[in-house]
């Protein structure tokens, strides 16, 4: 049985698209607006409707975190909005100027893709809010951590208008103006080729063999310790249990600097294990790297970032905010000790129960 529980009648013209986040519903329309509603009682949020497009809005979508909303329009733009206060973060102009029909975020929010009526597809970098790649009449699949092209799918005879990944199987569906839907299956072995032991086994580090630990040491630029660890039969379980005392008294590593480096790498490994096995609170993730922050700092835009990531951002002569793309009035970074303590407490809790 299906029950109608509410009807929304705020748009003044055809409704083109609906999109859910974990807490909101967004709708867009030929009336040039996007409206955002709370899922608690379906009341419209104070900043709604969102206005900025000059023609019909065809599609809208939330980022996986729900903090960002994208919309695209006949006016040839894709607009990016902050769902917390309704601020417009960016206006992304399709290079061809063609009406934009569809937009989607990548699963990790690194990229936003927009597809236009002329068949052009543009990949936008969500950190810089700049054009990353532009393609035409084909589907290109990228390796997300490097941006390298994995596959170019060009079976369609006319422009590709939509695509979707299956959530639990290695399948991709692509639809086109040629009136067909192609189903593609990926070779998982090919996609996983070249992964290191750490990437393949980080969920179960405690099950690593001594050889796995040796491979990990080499990957962490600690190859000088391979012989020592093998001589002491250090496997994955032993690796995770190493302490400052055991490195000093049992493995006889005299250098304080080397002991600190080994312990730091082991701690990073523990953090990666936690990040794989549990969902990290979004506020603990650096907006630039999307990784758990170890040394969070507050920038002039009011957002917190991993110190090293933000320093790299600034050193590359970027003078704008990674989150809003607005100019930073100051390049000063202030340690966020409150957030650092919260992350430490959360890590201790996760390690306790794992």
PDB file of C-alpha atoms in Angstrom, residues 6-317:
ATOM      1  CA  UNK A   6       1.877  15.641   1.133  1.00  0.00           C
ATOM      2  CA  UNK A   7       1.537  17.722  -2.011  1.00  0.00           C
ATOM      3  CA  UNK A   8       3.840  20.643  -2.796  1.00  0.00           C
ATOM      4  CA  UNK A   9       2.380  23.285  -5.098  1.00  0.00           C
ATOM      5  CA  UNK A  10       4.851  26.170  -4.925  1.00  0.00           C
ATOM      6  CA  UNK A  11       6.239  26.141  -8.475  1.00  0.00           C
ATOM      7  CA  UNK A  12       4.427  28.272 -11.046  1.00  0.00           C
ATOM      8  CA  UNK A  13       5.334  26.043 -14.023  1.00  0.00           C
ATOM      9  CA  UNK A  14       6.256  22.459 -14.940  1.00  0.00           C
ATOM     10  CA  UNK A  15       8.408  20.607 -12.391  1.00  0.00           C
ATOM     11  CA  UNK A  16      11.379  19.041 -14.174  1.00  0.00           C
ATOM     12  CA  UNK A  17      13.293  17.202 -11.470  1.00  0.00           C
ATOM     13  CA  UNK A  18      13.277  16.099  -7.823  1.00  0.00           C
ATOM     14  CA  UNK A  19      16.312  15.164  -5.725  1.00  0.00           C
ATOM     15  CA  UNK A  20      16.704  13.913  -2.151  1.00  0.00           C
ATOM     16  CA  UNK A  21      19.478  14.343   0.376  1.00  0.00           C
ATOM     17  CA  UNK A  22      19.362  12.758   3.829  1.00  0.00           C
ATOM     18  CA  UNK A  23      17.466  15.752   5.193  1.00  0.00           C
ATOM     19  CA  UNK A  24      16.058  17.704   2.254  1.00  0.00           C
ATOM     20  CA  UNK A  25      14.063  17.484  -0.964  1.00  0.00           C
ATOM     21  CA  UNK A  26      14.966  19.774  -3.862  1.00  0.00           C
ATOM     22  CA  UNK A  27      12.744  20.455  -6.892  1.00  0.00           C
ATOM     23  CA  UNK A  28      13.385  22.512 -10.019  1.00  0.00           C
ATOM     24  CA  UNK A  29      11.079  23.896 -12.651  1.00  0.00           C
ATOM     25  CA  UNK A  30      10.469  25.740 -15.887  1.00  0.00           C
ATOM     26  CA  UNK A  31       9.768  28.742 -13.616  1.00  0.00           C
ATOM     27  CA  UNK A  32      13.592  29.223 -13.352  1.00  0.00           C
ATOM     28  CA  UNK A  33      13.764  28.365  -9.630  1.00  0.00           C
ATOM     29  CA  UNK A  34      14.928  25.585  -7.326  1.00  0.00           C
ATOM     30  CA  UNK A  35      12.937  24.982  -4.163  1.00  0.00           C
ATOM     31  CA  UNK A  36      14.312  23.170  -1.110  1.00  0.00           C
ATOM     32  CA  UNK A  37      12.150  21.515   1.562  1.00  0.00           C
ATOM     33  CA  UNK A  38      12.856  19.923   4.922  1.00  0.00           C
ATOM     34  CA  UNK A  39      11.997  16.222   5.105  1.00  0.00           C
ATOM     35  CA  UNK A  40      10.823  16.653   8.697  1.00  0.00           C
ATOM     36  CA  UNK A  41       7.551  18.376   7.763  1.00  0.00           C
ATOM     37  CA  UNK A  42       8.018  19.345   4.080  1.00  0.00           C
ATOM     38  CA  UNK A  43       8.161  23.045   4.912  1.00  0.00           C
ATOM     39  CA  UNK A  44      10.218  25.187   2.552  1.00  0.00           C
ATOM     40  CA  UNK A  45      13.579  26.278   3.927  1.00  0.00           C
ATOM     41  CA  UNK A  46      13.962  30.007   4.699  1.00  0.00           C
ATOM     42  CA  UNK A  47      16.338  30.675   1.778  1.00  0.00           C
ATOM     43  CA  UNK A  48      14.128  28.914  -0.771  1.00  0.00           C
ATOM     44  CA  UNK A  49      13.429  29.455  -3.631  1.00  0.00           C
ATOM     45  CA  UNK A  50      16.917  29.656  -5.107  1.00  0.00           C
ATOM     46  CA  UNK A  51      16.983  32.168  -7.958  1.00  0.00           C
ATOM     47  CA  UNK A  52      19.769  32.846 -10.427  1.00  0.00           C
ATOM     48  CA  UNK A  53      19.023  30.949 -13.612  1.00  0.00           C
ATOM     49  CA  UNK A  54      17.585  33.064 -16.409  1.00  0.00           C
ATOM     50  CA  UNK A  55      15.771  30.185 -18.137  1.00  0.00           C
ATOM     51  CA  UNK A  56      14.192  26.859 -17.211  1.00  0.00           C
ATOM     52  CA  UNK A  57      16.014  24.650 -14.677  1.00  0.00           C
ATOM     53  CA  UNK A  58      16.231  21.084 -15.979  1.00  0.00           C
ATOM     54  CA  UNK A  59      18.008  19.156 -13.232  1.00  0.00           C
ATOM     55  CA  UNK A  60      19.251  19.446  -9.664  1.00  0.00           C
ATOM     56  CA  UNK A  61      21.282  17.122  -7.445  1.00  0.00           C
ATOM     57  CA  UNK A  62      22.827  17.024  -3.979  1.00  0.00           C
ATOM     58  CA  UNK A  63      26.444  16.176  -3.245  1.00  0.00           C
ATOM     59  CA  UNK A  64      26.831  12.926  -1.236  1.00  0.00           C
ATOM     60  CA  UNK A  65      27.239  14.906   1.995  1.00  0.00           C
ATOM     61  CA  UNK A  66      24.132  16.966   1.217  1.00  0.00           C
ATOM     62  CA  UNK A  67      26.000  20.218   1.903  1.00  0.00           C
ATOM     63  CA  UNK A  68      26.070  21.302  -1.725  1.00  0.00           C
ATOM     64  CA  UNK A  69      23.324  21.440  -4.356  1.00  0.00           C
ATOM     65  CA  UNK A  70      23.897  21.774  -8.099  1.00  0.00           C
ATOM     66  CA  UNK A  71      21.347  22.928 -10.678  1.00  0.00           C
ATOM     67  CA  UNK A  72      21.539  23.279 -14.453  1.00  0.00           C
ATOM     68  CA  UNK A  73      19.513  25.226 -16.955  1.00  0.00           C
ATOM     69  CA  UNK A  74      18.663  26.198 -20.519  1.00  0.00           C
ATOM     70  CA  UNK A  75      20.748  29.311 -19.867  1.00  0.00           C
ATOM     71  CA  UNK A  76      23.880  27.167 -20.407  1.00  0.00           C
ATOM     72  CA  UNK A  77      25.050  27.206 -16.789  1.00  0.00           C
ATOM     73  CA  UNK A  78      25.361  24.863 -13.849  1.00  0.00           C
ATOM     74  CA  UNK A  79      25.026  26.647 -10.524  1.00  0.00           C
ATOM     75  CA  UNK A  80      26.430  25.404  -7.213  1.00  0.00           C
ATOM     76  CA  UNK A  81      24.651  26.281  -3.964  1.00  0.00           C
ATOM     77  CA  UNK A  82      25.446  25.925  -0.250  1.00  0.00           C
ATOM     78  CA  UNK A  83      22.459  24.070   1.224  1.00  0.00           C
ATOM     79  CA  UNK A  84      23.134  25.393   4.701  1.00  0.00           C
ATOM     80  CA  UNK A  85      22.334  29.018   3.887  1.00  0.00           C
ATOM     81  CA  UNK A  86      21.368  29.088   0.207  1.00  0.00           C
ATOM     82  CA  UNK A  87      24.476  30.983  -0.928  1.00  0.00           C
ATOM     83  CA  UNK A  88      25.426  30.663  -4.574  1.00  0.00           C
ATOM     84  CA  UNK A  89      28.968  29.266  -4.593  1.00  0.00           C
ATOM     85  CA  UNK A  90      29.675  29.269  -8.309  1.00  0.00           C
ATOM     86  CA  UNK A  91      28.246  29.699 -11.795  1.00  0.00           C
ATOM     87  CA  UNK A  92      29.808  27.141 -14.156  1.00  0.00           C
ATOM     88  CA  UNK A  93      29.332  28.062 -17.805  1.00  0.00           C
ATOM     89  CA  UNK A  94      29.147  25.243 -20.328  1.00  0.00           C
ATOM     90  CA  UNK A  95      31.961  25.979 -22.833  1.00  0.00           C
ATOM     91  CA  UNK A  96      29.629  25.500 -25.788  1.00  0.00           C
ATOM     92  CA  UNK A  97      26.891  27.657 -24.260  1.00  0.00           C
ATOM     93  CA  UNK A  98      24.399  24.882 -24.986  1.00  0.00           C
ATOM     94  CA  UNK A  99      21.453  24.288 -22.607  1.00  0.00           C
ATOM     95  CA  UNK A 100      22.586  22.035 -19.749  1.00  0.00           C
ATOM     96  CA  UNK A 101      20.228  19.093 -19.230  1.00  0.00           C
ATOM     97  CA  UNK A 102      21.780  16.997 -16.456  1.00  0.00           C
ATOM     98  CA  UNK A 103      24.325  17.284 -13.627  1.00  0.00           C
ATOM     99  CA  UNK A 104      25.737  14.741 -11.166  1.00  0.00           C
ATOM    100  CA  UNK A 105      28.326  14.633  -8.372  1.00  0.00           C
ATOM    101  CA  UNK A 106      30.936  11.881  -8.225  1.00  0.00           C
ATOM    102  CA  UNK A 107      30.535   9.563  -5.184  1.00  0.00           C
ATOM    103  CA  UNK A 108      33.322  11.295  -3.243  1.00  0.00           C
ATOM    104  CA  UNK A 109      32.236  14.837  -4.287  1.00  0.00           C
ATOM    105  CA  UNK A 110      35.560  15.492  -6.034  1.00  0.00           C
ATOM    106  CA  UNK A 111      33.915  16.193  -9.383  1.00  0.00           C
ATOM    107  CA  UNK A 112      30.656  17.478 -10.829  1.00  0.00           C
ATOM    108  CA  UNK A 113      29.657  16.434 -14.332  1.00  0.00           C
ATOM    109  CA  UNK A 114      27.295  18.444 -16.534  1.00  0.00           C
ATOM    110  CA  UNK A 115      25.792  17.280 -19.822  1.00  0.00           C
ATOM    111  CA  UNK A 116      24.371  19.640 -22.427  1.00  0.00           C
ATOM    112  CA  UNK A 117      21.865  19.424 -25.271  1.00  0.00           C
ATOM    113  CA  UNK A 118      24.632  19.472 -27.887  1.00  0.00           C
ATOM    114  CA  UNK A 119      26.045  16.266 -26.405  1.00  0.00           C
ATOM    115  CA  UNK A 120      29.005  17.917 -24.698  1.00  0.00           C
ATOM    116  CA  UNK A 121      29.941  16.622 -21.252  1.00  0.00           C
ATOM    117  CA  UNK A 122      32.056  18.688 -18.869  1.00  0.00           C
ATOM    118  CA  UNK A 123      33.803  17.485 -15.720  1.00  0.00           C
ATOM    119  CA  UNK A 124      34.251  20.201 -13.088  1.00  0.00           C
ATOM    120  CA  UNK A 125      36.791  20.065 -10.259  1.00  0.00           C
ATOM    121  CA  UNK A 126      34.794  20.796  -7.100  1.00  0.00           C
ATOM    122  CA  UNK A 127      37.833  21.987  -5.159  1.00  0.00           C
ATOM    123  CA  UNK A 128      38.749  24.729  -7.595  1.00  0.00           C
ATOM    124  CA  UNK A 129      35.302  24.988  -9.244  1.00  0.00           C
ATOM    125  CA  UNK A 130      37.113  25.052 -12.563  1.00  0.00           C
ATOM    126  CA  UNK A 131      36.671  23.027 -15.737  1.00  0.00           C
ATOM    127  CA  UNK A 132      38.604  19.758 -15.474  1.00  0.00           C
ATOM    128  CA  UNK A 133      37.715  17.850 -18.664  1.00  0.00           C
ATOM    129  CA  UNK A 134      35.359  18.296 -21.608  1.00  0.00           C
ATOM    130  CA  UNK A 135      34.213  15.427 -23.836  1.00  0.00           C
ATOM    131  CA  UNK A 136      31.849  14.918 -26.746  1.00  0.00           C
ATOM    132  CA  UNK A 137      29.612  12.044 -27.912  1.00  0.00           C
ATOM    133  CA  UNK A 138      31.291   9.488 -25.651  1.00  0.00           C
ATOM    134  CA  UNK A 139      31.613   8.406 -22.039  1.00  0.00           C
ATOM    135  CA  UNK A 140      35.031   8.676 -20.394  1.00  0.00           C
ATOM    136  CA  UNK A 141      35.771   6.897 -17.124  1.00  0.00           C
ATOM    137  CA  UNK A 142      38.491   8.359 -14.922  1.00  0.00           C
ATOM    138  CA  UNK A 143      40.554   6.988 -12.063  1.00  0.00           C
ATOM    139  CA  UNK A 144      39.417   9.353  -9.308  1.00  0.00           C
ATOM    140  CA  UNK A 145      42.648   9.619  -7.328  1.00  0.00           C
ATOM    141  CA  UNK A 146      44.853  10.483 -10.328  1.00  0.00           C
ATOM    142  CA  UNK A 147      42.452  11.802 -12.974  1.00  0.00           C
ATOM    143  CA  UNK A 148      43.891   9.348 -15.509  1.00  0.00           C
ATOM    144  CA  UNK A 149      41.580   8.029 -18.216  1.00  0.00           C
ATOM    145  CA  UNK A 150      40.655   4.374 -17.667  1.00  0.00           C
ATOM    146  CA  UNK A 151      38.196   3.825 -20.521  1.00  0.00           C
ATOM    147  CA  UNK A 152      36.625   5.751 -23.396  1.00  0.00           C
ATOM    148  CA  UNK A 153      33.251   4.295 -24.397  1.00  0.00           C
ATOM    149  CA  UNK A 154      32.186   5.433 -27.860  1.00  0.00           C
ATOM    150  CA  UNK A 155      29.594   2.881 -28.972  1.00  0.00           C
ATOM    151  CA  UNK A 156      26.724   5.371 -29.196  1.00  0.00           C
ATOM    152  CA  UNK A 157      26.080   6.957 -32.585  1.00  0.00           C
ATOM    153  CA  UNK A 158      24.577  10.159 -31.182  1.00  0.00           C
ATOM    154  CA  UNK A 159      25.123  12.288 -28.105  1.00  0.00           C
ATOM    155  CA  UNK A 160      25.126  10.606 -24.682  1.00  0.00           C
ATOM    156  CA  UNK A 161      22.473  12.135 -22.434  1.00  0.00           C
ATOM    157  CA  UNK A 162      22.700  10.112 -19.223  1.00  0.00           C
ATOM    158  CA  UNK A 163      24.712   7.479 -17.370  1.00  0.00           C
ATOM    159  CA  UNK A 164      24.428   5.560 -14.095  1.00  0.00           C
ATOM    160  CA  UNK A 165      26.578   3.126 -12.116  1.00  0.00           C
ATOM    161  CA  UNK A 166      24.967   0.067 -10.516  1.00  0.00           C
ATOM    162  CA  UNK A 167      25.457   0.276  -6.726  1.00  0.00           C
ATOM    163  CA  UNK A 168      26.421  -3.347  -6.044  1.00  0.00           C
ATOM    164  CA  UNK A 169      27.818  -4.694  -9.313  1.00  0.00           C
ATOM    165  CA  UNK A 170      30.441  -3.558 -11.868  1.00  0.00           C
ATOM    166  CA  UNK A 171      27.870  -2.266 -14.363  1.00  0.00           C
ATOM    167  CA  UNK A 172      27.384   1.083 -16.086  1.00  0.00           C
ATOM    168  CA  UNK A 173      24.341   2.088 -18.144  1.00  0.00           C
ATOM    169  CA  UNK A 174      24.581   4.874 -20.733  1.00  0.00           C
ATOM    170  CA  UNK A 175      21.657   6.389 -22.620  1.00  0.00           C
ATOM    171  CA  UNK A 176      21.814   8.374 -25.820  1.00  0.00           C
ATOM    172  CA  UNK A 177      19.904  10.389 -28.378  1.00  0.00           C
ATOM    173  CA  UNK A 178      20.409   7.362 -30.643  1.00  0.00           C
ATOM    174  CA  UNK A 179      17.436   5.851 -28.718  1.00  0.00           C
ATOM    175  CA  UNK A 180      19.511   3.102 -27.096  1.00  0.00           C
ATOM    176  CA  UNK A 181      20.743   2.227 -23.627  1.00  0.00           C
ATOM    177  CA  UNK A 182      24.095   0.427 -23.500  1.00  0.00           C
ATOM    178  CA  UNK A 183      25.010  -1.736 -20.500  1.00  0.00           C
ATOM    179  CA  UNK A 184      28.746  -1.969 -19.822  1.00  0.00           C
ATOM    180  CA  UNK A 185      30.479  -4.436 -17.512  1.00  0.00           C
ATOM    181  CA  UNK A 186      33.868  -3.648 -15.985  1.00  0.00           C
ATOM    182  CA  UNK A 187      36.725  -6.062 -15.546  1.00  0.00           C
ATOM    183  CA  UNK A 188      37.311  -5.838 -11.798  1.00  0.00           C
ATOM    184  CA  UNK A 189      40.755  -7.411 -12.097  1.00  0.00           C
ATOM    185  CA  UNK A 190      41.796  -4.685 -14.516  1.00  0.00           C
ATOM    186  CA  UNK A 191      40.394  -1.934 -12.315  1.00  0.00           C
ATOM    187  CA  UNK A 192      42.226  -3.283  -9.293  1.00  0.00           C
ATOM    188  CA  UNK A 193      45.511  -3.953 -11.097  1.00  0.00           C
ATOM    189  CA  UNK A 194      48.472  -2.148  -9.634  1.00  0.00           C
ATOM    190  CA  UNK A 195      47.016  -1.712  -6.154  1.00  0.00           C
ATOM    191  CA  UNK A 196      49.539  -1.985  -3.356  1.00  0.00           C
ATOM    192  CA  UNK A 197      49.269  -4.429  -0.483  1.00  0.00           C
ATOM    193  CA  UNK A 198      48.054  -1.581   1.682  1.00  0.00           C
ATOM    194  CA  UNK A 199      45.158  -0.732  -0.639  1.00  0.00           C
ATOM    195  CA  UNK A 200      44.141  -4.367  -1.027  1.00  0.00           C
ATOM    196  CA  UNK A 201      44.373  -5.352   2.610  1.00  0.00           C
ATOM    197  CA  UNK A 202      43.894  -2.298   4.767  1.00  0.00           C
ATOM    198  CA  UNK A 203      40.575  -3.589   6.113  1.00  0.00           C
ATOM    199  CA  UNK A 204      42.381  -6.567   7.681  1.00  0.00           C
ATOM    200  CA  UNK A 205      45.883  -5.333   8.490  1.00  0.00           C
ATOM    201  CA  UNK A 206      45.927  -7.664  11.485  1.00  0.00           C
ATOM    202  CA  UNK A 207      45.905 -10.545   8.987  1.00  0.00           C
ATOM    203  CA  UNK A 208      48.983  -9.319   7.094  1.00  0.00           C
ATOM    204  CA  UNK A 209      51.885 -11.733   6.724  1.00  0.00           C
ATOM    205  CA  UNK A 210      55.484 -10.745   7.395  1.00  0.00           C
ATOM    206  CA  UNK A 211      55.912 -10.235   3.649  1.00  0.00           C
ATOM    207  CA  UNK A 212      52.901  -7.892   3.603  1.00  0.00           C
ATOM    208  CA  UNK A 213      54.492  -5.870   6.404  1.00  0.00           C
ATOM    209  CA  UNK A 214      57.758  -5.753   4.424  1.00  0.00           C
ATOM    210  CA  UNK A 215      55.894  -4.422   1.372  1.00  0.00           C
ATOM    211  CA  UNK A 216      54.212  -1.806   3.551  1.00  0.00           C
ATOM    212  CA  UNK A 217      57.553  -0.705   5.014  1.00  0.00           C
ATOM    213  CA  UNK A 218      58.958  -0.218   1.531  1.00  0.00           C
ATOM    214  CA  UNK A 219      55.882   1.798   0.480  1.00  0.00           C
ATOM    215  CA  UNK A 220      56.357   4.069   3.522  1.00  0.00           C
ATOM    216  CA  UNK A 221      60.059   4.703   2.728  1.00  0.00           C
ATOM    217  CA  UNK A 222      61.063   2.492   5.671  1.00  0.00           C
ATOM    218  CA  UNK A 223      62.825  -0.206   3.658  1.00  0.00           C
ATOM    219  CA  UNK A 224      65.840  -0.122   6.021  1.00  0.00           C
ATOM    220  CA  UNK A 225      63.694  -1.821   8.674  1.00  0.00           C
ATOM    221  CA  UNK A 226      62.593  -4.793   6.558  1.00  0.00           C
ATOM    222  CA  UNK A 227      65.372  -7.062   7.832  1.00  0.00           C
ATOM    223  CA  UNK A 228      64.829  -6.023  11.463  1.00  0.00           C
ATOM    224  CA  UNK A 229      61.069  -6.600  11.293  1.00  0.00           C
ATOM    225  CA  UNK A 230      61.523  -9.990   9.606  1.00  0.00           C
ATOM    226  CA  UNK A 231      64.094 -11.059  12.209  1.00  0.00           C
ATOM    227  CA  UNK A 232      61.525 -10.254  14.925  1.00  0.00           C
ATOM    228  CA  UNK A 233      58.656 -11.942  13.051  1.00  0.00           C
ATOM    229  CA  UNK A 234      56.543  -8.772  12.840  1.00  0.00           C
ATOM    230  CA  UNK A 235      53.284  -9.588  11.069  1.00  0.00           C
ATOM    231  CA  UNK A 236      50.183  -7.393  10.766  1.00  0.00           C
ATOM    232  CA  UNK A 237      48.928  -8.040  14.286  1.00  0.00           C
ATOM    233  CA  UNK A 238      52.342  -7.360  15.806  1.00  0.00           C
ATOM    234  CA  UNK A 239      52.704  -4.227  13.679  1.00  0.00           C
ATOM    235  CA  UNK A 240      49.525  -2.695  15.072  1.00  0.00           C
ATOM    236  CA  UNK A 241      50.632  -3.466  18.641  1.00  0.00           C
ATOM    237  CA  UNK A 242      54.038  -1.784  18.358  1.00  0.00           C
ATOM    238  CA  UNK A 243      54.633   1.010  20.886  1.00  0.00           C
ATOM    239  CA  UNK A 244      57.383   3.467  21.700  1.00  0.00           C
ATOM    240  CA  UNK A 245      58.610   1.063  24.381  1.00  0.00           C
ATOM    241  CA  UNK A 246      58.654  -2.014  22.138  1.00  0.00           C
ATOM    242  CA  UNK A 247      60.506  -0.140  19.394  1.00  0.00           C
ATOM    243  CA  UNK A 248      63.114   0.919  21.943  1.00  0.00           C
ATOM    244  CA  UNK A 249      63.467  -2.177  24.123  1.00  0.00           C
ATOM    245  CA  UNK A 250      62.619  -5.051  21.787  1.00  0.00           C
ATOM    246  CA  UNK A 251      63.562  -3.846  18.299  1.00  0.00           C
ATOM    247  CA  UNK A 252      66.433  -1.714  19.652  1.00  0.00           C
ATOM    248  CA  UNK A 253      65.727   1.289  17.408  1.00  0.00           C
ATOM    249  CA  UNK A 254      67.897   3.907  19.094  1.00  0.00           C
ATOM    250  CA  UNK A 255      67.085   6.979  16.996  1.00  0.00           C
ATOM    251  CA  UNK A 256      64.191   8.981  18.432  1.00  0.00           C
ATOM    252  CA  UNK A 257      63.473  10.417  14.988  1.00  0.00           C
ATOM    253  CA  UNK A 258      63.198   6.972  13.382  1.00  0.00           C
ATOM    254  CA  UNK A 259      61.012   5.646  16.201  1.00  0.00           C
ATOM    255  CA  UNK A 260      58.717   8.644  15.804  1.00  0.00           C
ATOM    256  CA  UNK A 261      58.513   8.110  12.040  1.00  0.00           C
ATOM    257  CA  UNK A 262      57.593   4.415  12.427  1.00  0.00           C
ATOM    258  CA  UNK A 263      54.952   5.216  15.053  1.00  0.00           C
ATOM    259  CA  UNK A 264      53.532   8.001  12.877  1.00  0.00           C
ATOM    260  CA  UNK A 265      53.172   5.642   9.908  1.00  0.00           C
ATOM    261  CA  UNK A 266      51.526   2.984  12.097  1.00  0.00           C
ATOM    262  CA  UNK A 267      49.096   5.580  13.446  1.00  0.00           C
ATOM    263  CA  UNK A 268      48.256   6.681   9.885  1.00  0.00           C
ATOM    264  CA  UNK A 269      47.615   3.033   9.034  1.00  0.00           C
ATOM    265  CA  UNK A 270      45.252   2.686  11.998  1.00  0.00           C
ATOM    266  CA  UNK A 271      43.400   5.813  10.893  1.00  0.00           C
ATOM    267  CA  UNK A 272      43.019   4.418   7.368  1.00  0.00           C
ATOM    268  CA  UNK A 273      41.625   1.191   8.822  1.00  0.00           C
ATOM    269  CA  UNK A 274      39.068   3.175  10.762  1.00  0.00           C
ATOM    270  CA  UNK A 275      38.158   5.305   7.735  1.00  0.00           C
ATOM    271  CA  UNK A 276      37.412   2.147   5.746  1.00  0.00           C
ATOM    272  CA  UNK A 277      35.445   0.282   8.421  1.00  0.00           C
ATOM    273  CA  UNK A 278      33.282   3.149   9.740  1.00  0.00           C
ATOM    274  CA  UNK A 279      31.699   6.305   8.424  1.00  0.00           C
ATOM    275  CA  UNK A 280      33.757   9.319   9.462  1.00  0.00           C
ATOM    276  CA  UNK A 281      31.720  12.388  10.505  1.00  0.00           C
ATOM    277  CA  UNK A 282      31.821  14.833   7.600  1.00  0.00           C
ATOM    278  CA  UNK A 283      33.076  17.661   9.799  1.00  0.00           C
ATOM    279  CA  UNK A 284      36.221  15.612  10.534  1.00  0.00           C
ATOM    280  CA  UNK A 285      37.126  15.361   6.836  1.00  0.00           C
ATOM    281  CA  UNK A 286      39.323  17.918   5.112  1.00  0.00           C
ATOM    282  CA  UNK A 287      37.293  19.548   2.290  1.00  0.00           C
ATOM    283  CA  UNK A 288      40.361  19.427   0.027  1.00  0.00           C
ATOM    284  CA  UNK A 289      41.595  15.849   0.524  1.00  0.00           C
ATOM    285  CA  UNK A 290      38.354  14.318   1.888  1.00  0.00           C
ATOM    286  CA  UNK A 291      40.529  12.507   4.442  1.00  0.00           C
ATOM    287  CA  UNK A 292      40.397  12.502   8.234  1.00  0.00           C
ATOM    288  CA  UNK A 293      42.189  15.596   9.512  1.00  0.00           C
ATOM    289  CA  UNK A 294      45.205  15.226  11.807  1.00  0.00           C
ATOM    290  CA  UNK A 295      46.126  18.906  12.201  1.00  0.00           C
ATOM    291  CA  UNK A 296      43.027  20.996  11.392  1.00  0.00           C
ATOM    292  CA  UNK A 297      43.336  24.744  10.862  1.00  0.00           C
ATOM    293  CA  UNK A 298      40.762  27.465  10.258  1.00  0.00           C
ATOM    294  CA  UNK A 299      41.185  29.574   7.130  1.00  0.00           C
ATOM    295  CA  UNK A 300      39.850  33.075   6.479  1.00  0.00           C
ATOM    296  CA  UNK A 301      36.709  31.618   4.850  1.00  0.00           C
ATOM    297  CA  UNK A 302      35.690  30.103   8.198  1.00  0.00           C
ATOM    298  CA  UNK A 303      36.137  26.491   7.086  1.00  0.00           C
ATOM    299  CA  UNK A 304      38.553  24.001   8.639  1.00  0.00           C
ATOM    300  CA  UNK A 305      41.156  22.182   6.541  1.00  0.00           C
ATOM    301  CA  UNK A 306      44.096  19.831   7.048  1.00  0.00           C
ATOM    302  CA  UNK A 307      47.056  22.165   7.620  1.00  0.00           C
ATOM    303  CA  UNK A 308      49.333  20.579   5.022  1.00  0.00           C
ATOM    304  CA  UNK A 309      46.594  20.492   2.379  1.00  0.00           C
ATOM    305  CA  UNK A 310      45.707  24.161   2.894  1.00  0.00           C
ATOM    306  CA  UNK A 311      49.364  25.210   2.896  1.00  0.00           C
ATOM    307  CA  UNK A 312      49.807  23.382  -0.409  1.00  0.00           C
ATOM    308  CA  UNK A 313      46.685  25.094  -1.731  1.00  0.00           C
ATOM    309  CA  UNK A 314      48.082  28.512  -0.843  1.00  0.00           C
ATOM    310  CA  UNK A 315      51.617  27.701  -2.049  1.00  0.00           C
ATOM    311  CA  UNK A 316      50.194  26.987  -5.502  1.00  0.00           C
ATOM    312  CA  UNK A 317      49.248  30.692  -5.628  1.00  0.00           C
TER     313      UNK A 317
END
